[in-house]
mmCIF file of C-alpha atoms in Angstrom:
data_model
loop_
_atom_site.group_PDB
_atom_site.id
_atom_site.type_symbol
_atom_site.label_atom_id
_atom_site.label_comp_id
_atom_site.label_asym_id
_atom_site.label_seq_id
_atom_site.Cartn_x
_atom_site.Cartn_y
_atom_site.Cartn_z
ATOM 1 C CA MET A 291 -20.959 16.425 -14.280
ATOM 2 C CA SER A 292 -21.335 15.069 -18.643
ATOM 3 C CA SER A 293 -20.856 11.665 -19.647
ATOM 4 C CA ASP A 294 -18.208 13.246 -22.221
ATOM 5 C CA ALA A 295 -15.671 14.971 -20.017
ATOM 6 C CA LEU A 296 -15.863 11.697 -17.826
ATOM 7 C CA LYS A 297 -14.906 9.966 -20.364
ATOM 8 C CA ARG A 298 -12.285 12.574 -21.169
ATOM 9 C CA GLU A 299 -10.891 12.746 -17.959
ATOM 10 C CA MET A 300 -10.686 9.120 -17.757
ATOM 11 C CA GLU A 301 -7.785 9.286 -21.480
ATOM 12 C CA ARG A 302 -6.173 12.106 -19.903
ATOM 13 C CA VAL A 303 -5.151 10.291 -16.836
ATOM 14 C CA VAL A 304 -4.199 7.147 -18.930
ATOM 15 C CA ALA A 305 -2.625 9.098 -21.012
ATOM 16 C CA ALA A 306 -1.008 10.348 -18.043
ATOM 17 C CA THR A 307 0.296 6.570 -16.524
ATOM 18 C CA ARG A 308 1.532 6.301 -19.555
ATOM 19 C CA ALA A 309 3.599 9.570 -19.866
ATOM 20 C CA MET A 310 4.586 8.371 -16.142
ATOM 21 C CA ILE A 311 6.011 4.180 -17.121
ATOM 22 C CA ALA A 312 7.081 5.900 -21.131
ATOM 23 C CA GLU A 313 10.028 8.567 -19.155
ATOM 24 C CA TYR A 314 10.049 5.912 -17.071
ATOM 25 C CA CYS A 315 11.806 2.860 -19.405
ATOM 26 C CA ALA A 316 13.653 5.831 -21.270
ATOM 27 C CA TRP A 317 15.362 6.875 -17.700
ATOM 28 C CA ASP A 318 17.875 4.853 -17.924
ATOM 29 C CA SER A 319 19.996 7.045 -20.587
ATOM 30 C CA LYS A 320 19.651 10.084 -17.788
ATOM 31 C CA ARG A 321 21.902 7.838 -14.853
ATOM 32 C CA VAL A 322 25.008 7.934 -14.274
ATOM 33 C CA SER A 323 26.601 5.120 -13.315
ATOM 34 C CA GLY A 324 29.613 5.499 -10.454
ATOM 35 C CA GLU A 325 32.593 3.906 -9.950
ATOM 36 C CA THR A 326 30.503 0.899 -8.709
ATOM 37 C CA ALA A 327 27.832 -1.580 -8.696
ATOM 38 C CA SER A 328 25.797 -2.656 -7.210
ATOM 39 C CA SER A 329 22.752 -5.524 -7.911
ATOM 40 C CA MET A 330 20.711 -4.337 -4.589
ATOM 41 C CA TYR A 331 19.225 -1.262 -7.722
ATOM 42 C CA GLY A 332 18.671 -3.548 -10.735
ATOM 43 C CA ASP A 333 16.850 -5.700 -8.677
ATOM 44 C CA MET A 334 14.730 -3.178 -7.467
ATOM 45 C CA PHE A 335 14.270 -1.564 -11.120
ATOM 46 C CA GLU A 336 13.211 -5.868 -11.863
ATOM 47 C CA PHE A 337 10.360 -4.934 -8.529
ATOM 48 C CA VAL A 338 9.029 -2.460 -11.078
ATOM 49 C CA ASN A 339 9.221 -3.290 -13.929
ATOM 50 C CA LEU A 340 6.801 -6.047 -13.505
ATOM 51 C CA ARG A 341 4.953 -3.809 -11.259
ATOM 52 C CA MET A 342 4.661 -1.358 -14.538
ATOM 53 C CA GLU A 343 3.817 -4.703 -17.145
ATOM 54 C CA THR A 344 0.664 -4.986 -14.443
ATOM 55 C CA ALA A 345 -0.334 -1.044 -14.877
ATOM 56 C CA GLU A 346 -0.157 -1.538 -18.368
ATOM 57 C CA SER A 347 -2.433 -4.762 -17.937
ATOM 58 C CA CYS A 348 -4.389 -2.747 -16.385
ATOM 59 C CA LEU A 349 -4.569 0.181 -18.816
ATOM 60 C CA LEU A 350 -5.980 -3.040 -22.015
ATOM 61 C CA LEU A 351 -8.717 -3.948 -19.126
ATOM 62 C CA ILE A 352 -9.341 0.057 -18.783
ATOM 63 C CA GLU A 353 -9.564 0.646 -22.939
ATOM 64 C CA ASN A 354 -11.549 -3.364 -23.106
ATOM 65 C CA ASP A 355 -14.122 -2.207 -20.818
ATOM 66 C CA LYS A 356 -12.930 -4.515 -18.325
ATOM 67 C CA ILE A 357 -13.669 -2.202 -14.931
ATOM 68 C CA ALA A 358 -14.022 -4.499 -12.641
ATOM 69 C CA ASP A 359 -11.142 -7.293 -13.212
ATOM 70 C CA SER A 360 -9.177 -3.514 -13.667
ATOM 71 C CA LEU A 361 -10.058 -3.416 -10.352
ATOM 72 C CA GLY A 362 -9.003 -6.360 -8.984
ATOM 73 C CA LEU A 363 -5.760 -6.149 -10.209
ATOM 74 C CA SER A 364 -5.509 -3.107 -9.270
ATOM 75 C CA ARG A 365 -5.425 -4.237 -5.668
ATOM 76 C CA SER A 366 -2.102 -6.819 -6.371
ATOM 77 C CA LEU A 367 -0.289 -2.902 -7.210
ATOM 78 C CA LEU A 368 -2.193 -1.489 -4.278
ATOM 79 C CA GLU A 369 0.170 -4.388 -1.998
ATOM 80 C CA HIS A 370 3.214 -4.375 -3.667
ATOM 81 C CA TYR A 371 3.345 -0.220 -3.678
ATOM 82 C CA LEU A 372 3.246 -1.103 0.645
ATOM 83 C CA LEU A 373 5.841 -3.635 0.683
ATOM 84 C CA PHE A 374 7.719 -1.908 -1.991
ATOM 85 C CA LEU A 375 7.435 1.320 0.420
ATOM 86 C CA LEU A 376 9.210 -0.647 3.020
ATOM 87 C CA MET A 377 11.802 -2.562 0.798
ATOM 88 C CA CYS A 378 13.245 1.783 -0.429
ATOM 89 C CA ARG A 379 12.663 3.416 2.885
ATOM 90 C CA GLY A 380 11.610 0.671 5.823
ATOM 91 C CA ASN A 381 15.348 1.257 8.046
ATOM 92 C CA LYS A 382 12.996 -0.265 11.220
ATOM 93 C CA TYR A 383 12.253 -4.315 11.522
ATOM 94 C CA PHE A 384 10.295 -6.209 13.966
ATOM 95 C CA GLN A 385 9.757 -9.408 16.047
ATOM 96 C CA LEU A 386 6.894 -10.503 18.256
ATOM 97 C CA ALA A 387 6.482 -12.515 21.343
ATOM 98 C CA ASP A 388 3.076 -14.204 21.492
ATOM 99 C CA LEU A 389 2.166 -14.550 25.135
ATOM 100 C CA SER A 390 -1.756 -14.714 24.489
ATOM 101 C CA GLY A 391 -0.931 -19.297 24.958
ATOM 102 C CA GLU A 392 0.161 -18.093 28.257
ATOM 103 C CA ARG A 393 -4.055 -16.627 29.339
ATOM 104 C CA LEU A 394 -2.400 -13.352 31.160
ATOM 105 C CA THR A 395 -4.212 -11.156 32.460
ATOM 106 C CA GLU A 396 -4.411 -8.099 31.005
ATOM 107 C CA GLY A 397 -2.356 -5.948 34.194
ATOM 108 C CA GLN A 398 0.249 -9.368 34.554
ATOM 109 C CA PHE A 399 1.149 -8.861 30.671
ATOM 110 C CA LYS A 400 1.014 -4.675 31.023
ATOM 111 C CA ALA A 401 4.344 -6.536 34.350
ATOM 112 C CA ARG A 402 5.993 -8.629 31.297
ATOM 113 C CA LEU A 403 6.065 -5.821 28.741
ATOM 114 C CA ARG A 404 7.412 -3.368 31.423
ATOM 115 C CA GLU A 405 9.781 -6.446 32.154
ATOM 116 C CA GLU A 406 10.952 -6.688 29.079
ATOM 117 C CA GLN A 407 11.627 -3.145 28.892
ATOM 118 C CA ALA A 408 14.043 -2.589 31.768
ATOM 119 C CA GLU A 409 15.634 -5.783 30.256
ATOM 120 C CA LEU A 410 16.185 -3.844 27.317
ATOM 121 C CA ALA A 411 17.354 -0.894 28.758
ATOM 122 C CA ARG A 412 19.708 -2.830 31.046
ATOM 123 C CA LEU A 413 21.208 -4.734 27.752
ATOM 124 C CA GLN A 414 21.583 -1.516 26.141
ATOM 125 C CA ASP A 415 23.616 0.411 28.772
ATOM 126 C CA GLU A 416 25.675 -3.023 29.094
ATOM 127 C CA GLY A 417 26.111 -2.438 24.898
ATOM 128 C CA LYS A 418 24.545 -5.819 24.603
ATOM 129 C CA SER A 419 21.962 -6.163 22.707
ATOM 130 C CA SER A 420 20.629 -3.994 18.521
ATOM 131 C CA CYS A 421 17.199 -4.060 19.678
ATOM 132 C CA LEU A 422 16.541 -0.353 19.409
ATOM 133 C CA GLU A 423 12.843 -0.879 22.231
ATOM 134 C CA VAL A 424 10.388 -3.063 22.853
ATOM 135 C CA ARG A 425 6.419 -2.390 22.840
ATOM 136 C CA LYS A 426 2.881 -2.836 22.604
ATOM 137 C CA TYR A 427 1.597 -5.462 19.101
ATOM 138 C CA ARG A 428 -1.378 -2.733 18.899
ATOM 139 C CA ARG A 429 -2.711 -5.177 15.760
ATOM 140 C CA ALA A 430 -3.321 -8.487 18.346
ATOM 141 C CA LYS A 431 -3.503 -9.507 22.115
ATOM 142 C CA HIS A 432 -0.911 -10.365 24.331
ATOM 143 C CA ARG A 433 2.054 -9.878 22.021
ATOM 144 C CA ILE A 434 5.005 -7.690 22.559
ATOM 145 C CA MET A 435 6.806 -5.826 19.910
ATOM 146 C CA TYR A 436 10.963 -6.067 19.716
ATOM 147 C CA VAL A 437 11.882 -3.647 16.743
ATOM 148 C CA TYR A 438 15.097 -2.806 15.440
ATOM 149 C CA GLU A 439 17.010 -1.554 12.147
ATOM 150 C CA GLY A 440 17.760 -2.757 8.980
ATOM 151 C CA LEU A 441 21.076 -4.052 7.512
ATOM 152 C CA LYS A 442 24.135 -1.577 7.059
ATOM 153 C CA ASP A 443 26.418 -1.857 4.487
ATOM 154 C CA ARG A 444 30.031 -2.759 5.966
ATOM 155 C CA ASP A 445 32.269 -0.343 4.067
ATOM 156 C CA ASP A 446 29.710 2.928 4.223
ATOM 157 C CA PRO A 447 27.720 2.761 7.244
ATOM 158 C CA ASP A 448 25.508 5.416 6.237
ATOM 159 C CA PHE A 449 24.156 3.407 3.509
ATOM 160 C CA MET A 450 21.608 0.679 4.643
ATOM 161 C CA ILE A 451 19.011 -1.419 2.847
ATOM 162 C CA PRO A 452 16.257 -3.001 4.210
ATOM 163 C CA ILE A 453 15.216 -5.907 5.629
ATOM 164 C CA HIS A 454 12.006 -5.989 3.883
ATOM 165 C CA PHE A 455 14.155 -6.145 0.157
ATOM 166 C CA PHE A 456 15.795 -9.383 1.071
ATOM 167 C CA GLN A 457 12.601 -10.925 3.365
ATOM 168 C CA PHE A 458 11.154 -10.215 -0.056
ATOM 169 C CA GLN A 459 13.558 -11.824 -2.823
ATOM 170 C CA GLU A 460 14.163 -15.096 -0.016
ATOM 171 C CA PHE A 461 10.300 -15.785 0.707
ATOM 172 C CA ARG A 462 9.186 -19.285 -1.229
ATOM 173 C CA PRO A 463 5.226 -18.948 -0.363
ATOM 174 C CA GLU A 464 4.819 -23.281 -2.221
ATOM 175 C CA VAL A 465 7.289 -23.710 1.451
ATOM 176 C CA MET A 466 5.480 -22.414 4.221
ATOM 177 C CA ARG A 467 1.758 -23.758 2.196
ATOM 178 C CA LEU A 468 2.008 -26.971 0.861
ATOM 179 C CA LYS A 469 3.817 -29.849 2.317
ATOM 180 C CA GLU A 470 5.546 -32.550 0.821
ATOM 181 C CA GLU A 471 3.927 -36.196 2.522
ATOM 182 C CA ASN A 472 0.470 -34.127 0.184
ATOM 183 C CA TYR A 473 2.347 -33.895 -3.598
ATOM 184 C CA PHE A 474 4.139 -36.420 -5.895
ATOM 185 C CA GLN A 475 7.429 -37.057 -4.365
ATOM 186 C CA TYR A 476 10.921 -39.209 -6.193
ATOM 187 C CA TYR A 477 11.760 -40.655 -2.834
ATOM 188 C CA GLU A 478 10.759 -41.045 0.513
ATOM 189 C CA PRO A 479 13.211 -38.705 2.370
ATOM 190 C CA GLU A 480 15.038 -39.794 5.449
ATOM 191 C CA THR A 481 14.054 -38.347 8.339
ATOM 192 C CA GLU A 482 16.942 -36.319 8.838
ATOM 193 C CA THR A 483 14.903 -33.963 5.504
ATOM 194 C CA LYS A 484 11.803 -34.525 7.065
ATOM 195 C CA GLN A 485 12.480 -32.248 10.037
ATOM 196 C CA ALA A 486 15.069 -30.230 7.387
ATOM 197 C CA ILE A 487 11.810 -29.140 5.286
ATOM 198 C CA ARG A 488 9.471 -28.820 8.651
ATOM 199 C CA GLY A 489 12.242 -26.452 9.744
ATOM 200 C CA GLN A 490 11.858 -24.243 6.047
ATOM 201 C CA GLN A 491 7.969 -24.261 6.452
ATOM 202 C CA ASP A 492 8.505 -22.793 10.479
ATOM 203 C CA GLU A 493 11.495 -19.814 8.850
ATOM 204 C CA GLU A 494 9.267 -19.116 5.471
ATOM 205 C CA ALA A 495 6.082 -19.136 8.182
ATOM 206 C CA TRP A 496 7.689 -16.913 10.911
ATOM 207 C CA ARG A 497 9.097 -15.034 7.643
ATOM 208 C CA TYR A 498 5.299 -14.249 5.761
ATOM 209 C CA LYS A 499 3.836 -13.066 9.181
ATOM 210 C CA HIS A 500 6.504 -10.570 10.280
ATOM 211 C CA TYR A 501 7.204 -9.332 7.042
ATOM 212 C CA LEU A 502 5.180 -10.057 4.263
ATOM 213 C CA SER A 503 1.441 -10.406 5.532
ATOM 214 C CA TYR A 504 -0.576 -7.607 5.343
ATOM 215 C CA ASP A 505 -0.862 -7.183 9.650
ATOM 216 C CA ALA A 506 2.753 -6.768 8.977
ATOM 217 C CA LEU A 507 2.985 -4.139 5.948
ATOM 218 C CA LEU A 508 1.075 -1.886 8.146
ATOM 219 C CA GLN A 509 2.451 -2.198 11.185
ATOM 220 C CA CYS A 510 6.255 -1.719 9.751
ATOM 221 C CA LEU A 511 4.673 0.815 8.053
ATOM 222 C CA GLU A 512 3.433 2.875 11.128
ATOM 223 C CA LEU A 513 6.650 1.964 12.920
ATOM 224 C CA ASN A 514 8.881 3.581 10.735
ATOM 225 C CA ASP A 515 6.849 6.991 10.144
ATOM 226 C CA LEU A 516 6.103 5.677 6.693
ATOM 227 C CA ALA A 517 2.241 5.566 7.903
ATOM 228 C CA ASP A 518 0.872 7.754 10.535
ATOM 229 C CA PRO A 519 -2.954 6.301 11.175
ATOM 230 C CA ALA A 520 -4.935 8.538 9.195
ATOM 231 C CA VAL A 521 -3.235 7.416 5.606
ATOM 232 C CA LEU A 522 -3.466 3.277 7.863
ATOM 233 C CA TYR A 523 -7.609 3.989 7.632
ATOM 234 C CA ARG A 524 -7.168 5.479 4.554
ATOM 235 C CA ILE A 525 -5.182 1.838 3.128
ATOM 236 C CA GLU A 526 -7.339 -0.012 4.516
ATOM 237 C CA ALA A 527 -10.851 1.336 2.383
ATOM 238 C CA HIS A 528 -8.410 1.140 -0.239
ATOM 239 C CA TYR A 529 -6.801 -2.164 0.400
ATOM 240 C CA THR A 530 -10.602 -3.221 0.871
ATOM 241 C CA PHE A 531 -12.792 -1.733 -2.092
ATOM 242 C CA LEU A 532 -10.220 -3.336 -4.205
ATOM 243 C CA GLY A 533 -10.490 -6.825 -2.699
ATOM 244 C CA LYS A 534 -14.274 -6.425 -3.898
ATOM 245 C CA PHE A 535 -13.270 -7.189 -6.784
ATOM 246 C CA LEU A 536 -10.178 -9.617 -6.271
ATOM 247 C CA HIS A 537 -12.126 -12.145 -3.937
ATOM 248 C CA PRO A 538 -15.929 -13.633 -4.271
ATOM 249 C CA THR A 539 -18.200 -10.020 -3.313
ATOM 250 C CA HIS A 540 -21.144 -10.632 -3.582
ATOM 251 C CA GLY A 541 -22.965 -7.777 -6.284
ATOM 252 C CA ALA A 542 -19.533 -4.948 -5.724
ATOM 253 C CA VAL A 543 -18.834 -5.921 -9.641
ATOM 254 C CA ARG A 544 -22.538 -5.511 -10.432
ATOM 255 C CA ASP A 545 -22.606 -1.905 -8.097
ATOM 256 C CA LEU A 546 -20.325 -0.364 -10.611
ATOM 257 C CA HIS A 547 -22.656 -0.671 -13.532
ATOM 258 C CA GLU A 548 -25.452 1.714 -15.261
ATOM 259 C CA ARG A 549 -28.818 0.346 -14.047
ATOM 260 C CA SER A 550 -27.681 -1.458 -11.974
ATOM 261 C CA ASN A 551 -30.582 -2.806 -10.369
ATOM 262 C CA TRP A 552 -32.227 -4.001 -13.465
ATOM 263 C CA HIS A 553 -31.638 -8.224 -14.050
ATOM 264 C CA ASN A 554 -32.515 -9.736 -17.339
ATOM 265 C CA GLY A 555 -31.566 -13.357 -15.944
ATOM 266 C CA ARG A 556 -30.195 -14.135 -19.607
ATOM 267 C CA THR A 557 -26.093 -15.795 -20.416
ATOM 268 C CA GLY A 558 -23.079 -13.734 -21.621
ATOM 269 C CA VAL A 559 -20.000 -11.706 -20.559
ATOM 270 C CA GLY A 560 -20.929 -9.436 -17.938
ATOM 271 C CA ILE A 561 -24.213 -7.915 -16.942
ATOM 272 C CA GLY A 562 -25.273 -6.544 -19.657
ATOM 273 C CA GLN A 563 -25.458 -2.971 -18.785
ATOM 274 C CA PRO A 564 -22.053 -0.518 -19.110
ATOM 275 C CA TYR A 565 -19.807 0.184 -16.443
ATOM 276 C CA THR A 566 -20.408 3.317 -15.391
ATOM 277 C CA ASP A 567 -18.139 6.486 -16.618
ATOM 278 C CA ALA A 568 -17.300 6.863 -12.825
ATOM 279 C CA ALA A 569 -16.256 3.676 -12.329
ATOM 280 C CA LYS A 570 -13.556 3.671 -15.504
ATOM 281 C CA LEU A 571 -12.367 7.294 -14.412
ATOM 282 C CA LEU A 572 -11.695 5.447 -10.832
ATOM 283 C CA ALA A 573 -10.250 2.449 -12.178
ATOM 284 C CA ALA A 574 -7.560 4.902 -13.893
ATOM 285 C CA LEU A 575 -6.778 6.876 -11.515
ATOM 286 C CA TYR A 576 -6.106 3.814 -9.448
ATOM 287 C CA VAL A 577 -3.341 2.552 -11.791
ATOM 288 C CA CYS A 578 -1.791 6.403 -11.785
ATOM 289 C CA PHE A 579 -2.016 7.296 -8.686
ATOM 290 C CA CYS A 580 -0.134 3.281 -7.672
ATOM 291 C CA VAL A 581 2.198 4.287 -10.793
ATOM 292 C CA ALA A 582 3.026 7.220 -9.130
ATOM 293 C CA GLY A 583 3.689 6.020 -5.397
ATOM 294 C CA LEU A 584 5.967 2.744 -7.378
ATOM 295 C CA LEU A 585 8.045 5.364 -9.080
ATOM 296 C CA GLY A 586 7.867 7.719 -7.039
ATOM 297 C CA GLU A 587 9.603 5.562 -4.444
ATOM 298 C CA VAL A 588 12.112 3.613 -6.823
ATOM 299 C CA ALA A 589 13.262 7.567 -8.207
ATOM 300 C CA GLY A 590 14.092 8.303 -4.276
ATOM 301 C CA VAL A 591 15.849 4.895 -3.747
ATOM 302 C CA VAL A 592 18.538 6.543 -6.242
ATOM 303 C CA ASP A 593 18.324 10.193 -5.789
ATOM 304 C CA ARG A 594 19.904 8.929 -2.795
ATOM 305 C CA ALA A 595 22.131 6.237 -3.650
ATOM 306 C CA PRO A 596 25.781 7.183 -2.634
ATOM 307 C CA ALA A 597 28.257 8.720 -5.457
ATOM 308 C CA LYS A 598 29.326 5.764 -5.703
ATOM 309 C CA TYR A 599 26.595 4.235 -7.369
ATOM 310 C CA TYR A 600 25.243 7.227 -9.244
ATOM 311 C CA THR A 601 26.894 10.404 -10.017
ATOM 312 C CA ASP A 602 23.505 11.537 -11.516
ATOM 313 C CA SER A 603 20.485 9.397 -10.971
ATOM 314 C CA GLY A 604 18.632 12.221 -13.971
ATOM 315 C CA THR A 605 15.195 11.669 -12.449
ATOM 316 C CA ALA A 606 14.878 15.285 -12.991
ATOM 317 C CA ASP A 607 11.988 14.849 -16.039
ATOM 318 C CA LEU A 608 10.681 11.313 -13.478
ATOM 319 C CA TRP A 609 9.283 13.628 -11.092
ATOM 320 C CA SER A 610 8.570 16.455 -12.842
ATOM 321 C CA LEU A 611 5.025 13.946 -14.014
ATOM 322 C CA ILE A 612 4.723 11.979 -10.818
ATOM 323 C CA ARG A 613 4.283 14.960 -9.272
ATOM 324 C CA ALA A 614 1.757 15.763 -11.282
ATOM 325 C CA VAL A 615 -0.676 13.342 -10.680
ATOM 326 C CA SER A 616 -1.712 14.580 -7.179
ATOM 327 C CA GLU A 617 -1.795 18.250 -8.852
ATOM 328 C CA ASP A 618 -4.040 17.273 -12.198
ATOM 329 C CA TYR A 619 -6.259 14.824 -9.664
ATOM 330 C CA PRO A 620 -6.852 16.313 -7.151
ATOM 331 C CA TYR A 621 -10.179 14.601 -6.764
ATOM 332 C CA PHE A 622 -8.882 12.205 -6.052
ATOM 333 C CA TRP A 623 -7.220 10.847 -2.279
ATOM 334 C CA PHE A 624 -5.539 8.018 -2.612
ATOM 335 C CA LEU A 625 -2.494 7.831 0.521
ATOM 336 C CA PHE A 626 -0.674 10.659 1.013
ATOM 337 C CA ASN A 627 -2.619 13.413 -0.393
ATOM 338 C CA ASP A 628 -4.547 16.347 0.335
ATOM 339 C CA ALA A 629 -8.503 15.391 1.337
ATOM 340 C CA PRO A 630 -10.297 16.789 -2.142
ATOM 341 C CA LEU A 631 -12.128 19.736 -2.067
ATOM 342 C CA TYR A 632 -15.778 17.205 -1.807
ATOM 343 C CA ASP A 633 -13.988 15.690 1.142
ATOM 344 C CA ARG A 634 -13.780 19.219 3.217
ATOM 345 C CA PHE A 635 -17.347 21.033 2.246
ATOM 346 C CA LEU A 636 -19.206 17.233 3.331
ATOM 347 C CA TYR A 637 -17.161 17.779 6.480
ATOM 348 C CA CYS A 638 -18.154 21.664 7.235
ATOM 349 C CA ILE A 639 -21.972 20.963 6.020
ATOM 350 C CA HIS A 640 -21.870 18.229 8.975
ATOM 351 C CA HIS A 641 -19.956 18.999 11.395
ATOM 352 C CA ALA A 642 -18.139 22.118 11.895
ATOM 353 C CA SER A 643 -19.744 25.167 13.472
ATOM 354 C CA GLU A 644 -20.794 28.955 13.208
ATOM 355 C CA ALA A 645 -17.428 30.379 14.724
ATOM 356 C CA ASP A 646 -15.626 27.704 12.322
ATOM 357 C CA LEU A 647 -17.329 29.198 8.940
ATOM 358 C CA VAL A 648 -16.317 33.044 10.965
ATOM 359 C CA GLU A 649 -12.827 31.623 12.025
ATOM 360 C CA TRP A 650 -11.481 29.590 8.751
ATOM 361 C CA GLY A 651 -13.768 31.338 5.460
ATOM 362 C CA GLY A 652 -14.925 28.716 3.549
ATOM 363 C CA TYR A 653 -15.052 24.753 3.139
ATOM 364 C CA ALA A 654 -11.444 24.742 1.412
ATOM 365 C CA GLU A 655 -9.643 26.729 4.628
ATOM 366 C CA VAL A 656 -10.920 23.610 7.041
ATOM 367 C CA PRO A 657 -8.131 22.210 8.952
ATOM 368 C CA LEU A 658 -6.627 18.801 7.074
ATOM 369 C CA GLU A 659 -6.314 16.714 9.684
ATOM 370 C CA ARG A 660 -10.003 17.075 10.872
ATOM 371 C CA VAL A 661 -10.995 15.463 7.788
ATOM 372 C CA PRO A 662 -11.798 11.934 8.039
ATOM 373 C CA PHE A 663 -11.348 10.236 5.298
ATOM 374 C CA ASN A 664 -15.075 7.914 3.486
ATOM 375 C CA GLN A 665 -15.186 4.356 3.646
ATOM 376 C CA HIS A 666 -17.730 4.167 0.899
ATOM 377 C CA ILE A 667 -15.000 4.161 -1.742
ATOM 378 C CA TYR A 668 -17.122 4.533 -4.837
ATOM 379 C CA SER A 669 -20.171 5.764 -4.379
ATOM 380 C CA HIS A 670 -18.313 8.580 -2.121
ATOM 381 C CA PHE A 671 -16.443 9.304 -5.441
ATOM 382 C CA ARG A 672 -19.287 9.266 -7.798
ATOM 383 C CA ASP A 673 -21.075 11.580 -6.288
ATOM 384 C CA GLY A 674 -17.878 13.741 -6.046
ATOM 385 C CA LEU A 675 -17.985 14.703 -9.656
ATOM 386 C CA ASN A 676 -21.068 16.589 -9.389
ATOM 387 C CA GLY A 677 -21.669 19.970 -8.149
ATOM 388 C CA TRP A 678 -23.619 20.696 -4.390
ATOM 389 C CA SER A 679 -24.582 23.621 -2.761
ATOM 390 C CA ASN A 680 -25.089 24.095 1.147
ATOM 391 C CA ILE A 681 -26.868 27.772 2.223
ATOM 392 C CA ARG A 682 -23.633 27.961 4.747
ATOM 393 C CA TRP A 683 -21.307 27.050 2.975
ATOM 394 C CA GLY A 684 -21.838 28.023 -0.138
ATOM 395 C CA SER A 685 -21.104 25.980 -3.697
ATOM 396 C CA TYR A 686 -18.913 22.758 -4.443
ATOM 397 C CA ASN A 687 -18.274 23.454 -7.804
ATOM 398 C CA PRO A 688 -16.409 19.559 -9.386
ATOM 399 C CA ALA A 689 -13.027 19.783 -10.688
ATOM 400 C CA VAL A 690 -13.522 17.811 -13.798
ATOM 401 C CA HIS A 691 -16.099 19.886 -16.243
#
């Protein structure tokens, strides 16, 4: 793969991202408001506006060869995108009962779960519970999960506002993490005030645990059928990879450079060797796909809005640019797009049989659900930019040339 081809492709990805942002900014003149205004839509726009600012920062970093910093900032984009999915379409949420302190055996825990499920069924028959179901919480041991539905508009019962919208707005991390007595105070608070502050800390910890923590986001995405197990695996891999450039991780940044095993022992900004063109392209793709995802969600919110709020969503031009992303850059496997041809090719070489070859006719036609995601994000992406051949499965020609 030539360096010039990768540079041109990176510039094309950056241009596509900027085109989406420009169209989003021009969207105001294309929407037609209804007879009623809702502040919820303005709040949604502001959430996306701030993420577009982050995306612009990522692009500036890329254009100034600060690739690792762009990837670290893209972790923030990804996390906000996961939350925004729930703010837009997360109509179900959960609450946990932690039984781990009771030291139950696995059999006792299963019996307690059955009891809670039977009790819910009784209450539902009597019309006394808004809980939808009781199930085992799989992300931690001996927790029971109670599933509820989001908040409905009193005037329009079919219009539901996801509870994550409110939980995000109300969350105050400083209240949860910082104790008043450890910091400057104008005066010593009274006992009742101290108790109220402790109650607020507990409330914020509860909000974070059930709605805004990383585990809660993944659980709620699955709960709302917004992410199946395969998508969750991809989220985990991308989140972990990008996190290496946000949190201290030895060697992560060095691996993105040319001659990454060469050490000069000198002081300076960075390590001297340039970033690889593959790393630059990968950073640009992360920004592009995150922007497309965020804009797709906000466009969907307005498309689904009751006519009293918007008589014309005006999203046609925006959707055209959003949909083009997965079509124009199919070689990058993000969260919801199909497995790239290189992943199919690699799967067939190592796991498919002669009978599969006869049945499918080639690696491009492998059933997509069979192809697992490769957790080694950067090295796998770099390998996929090269051409490969196999005696049974033929040739793989990279999309960038």
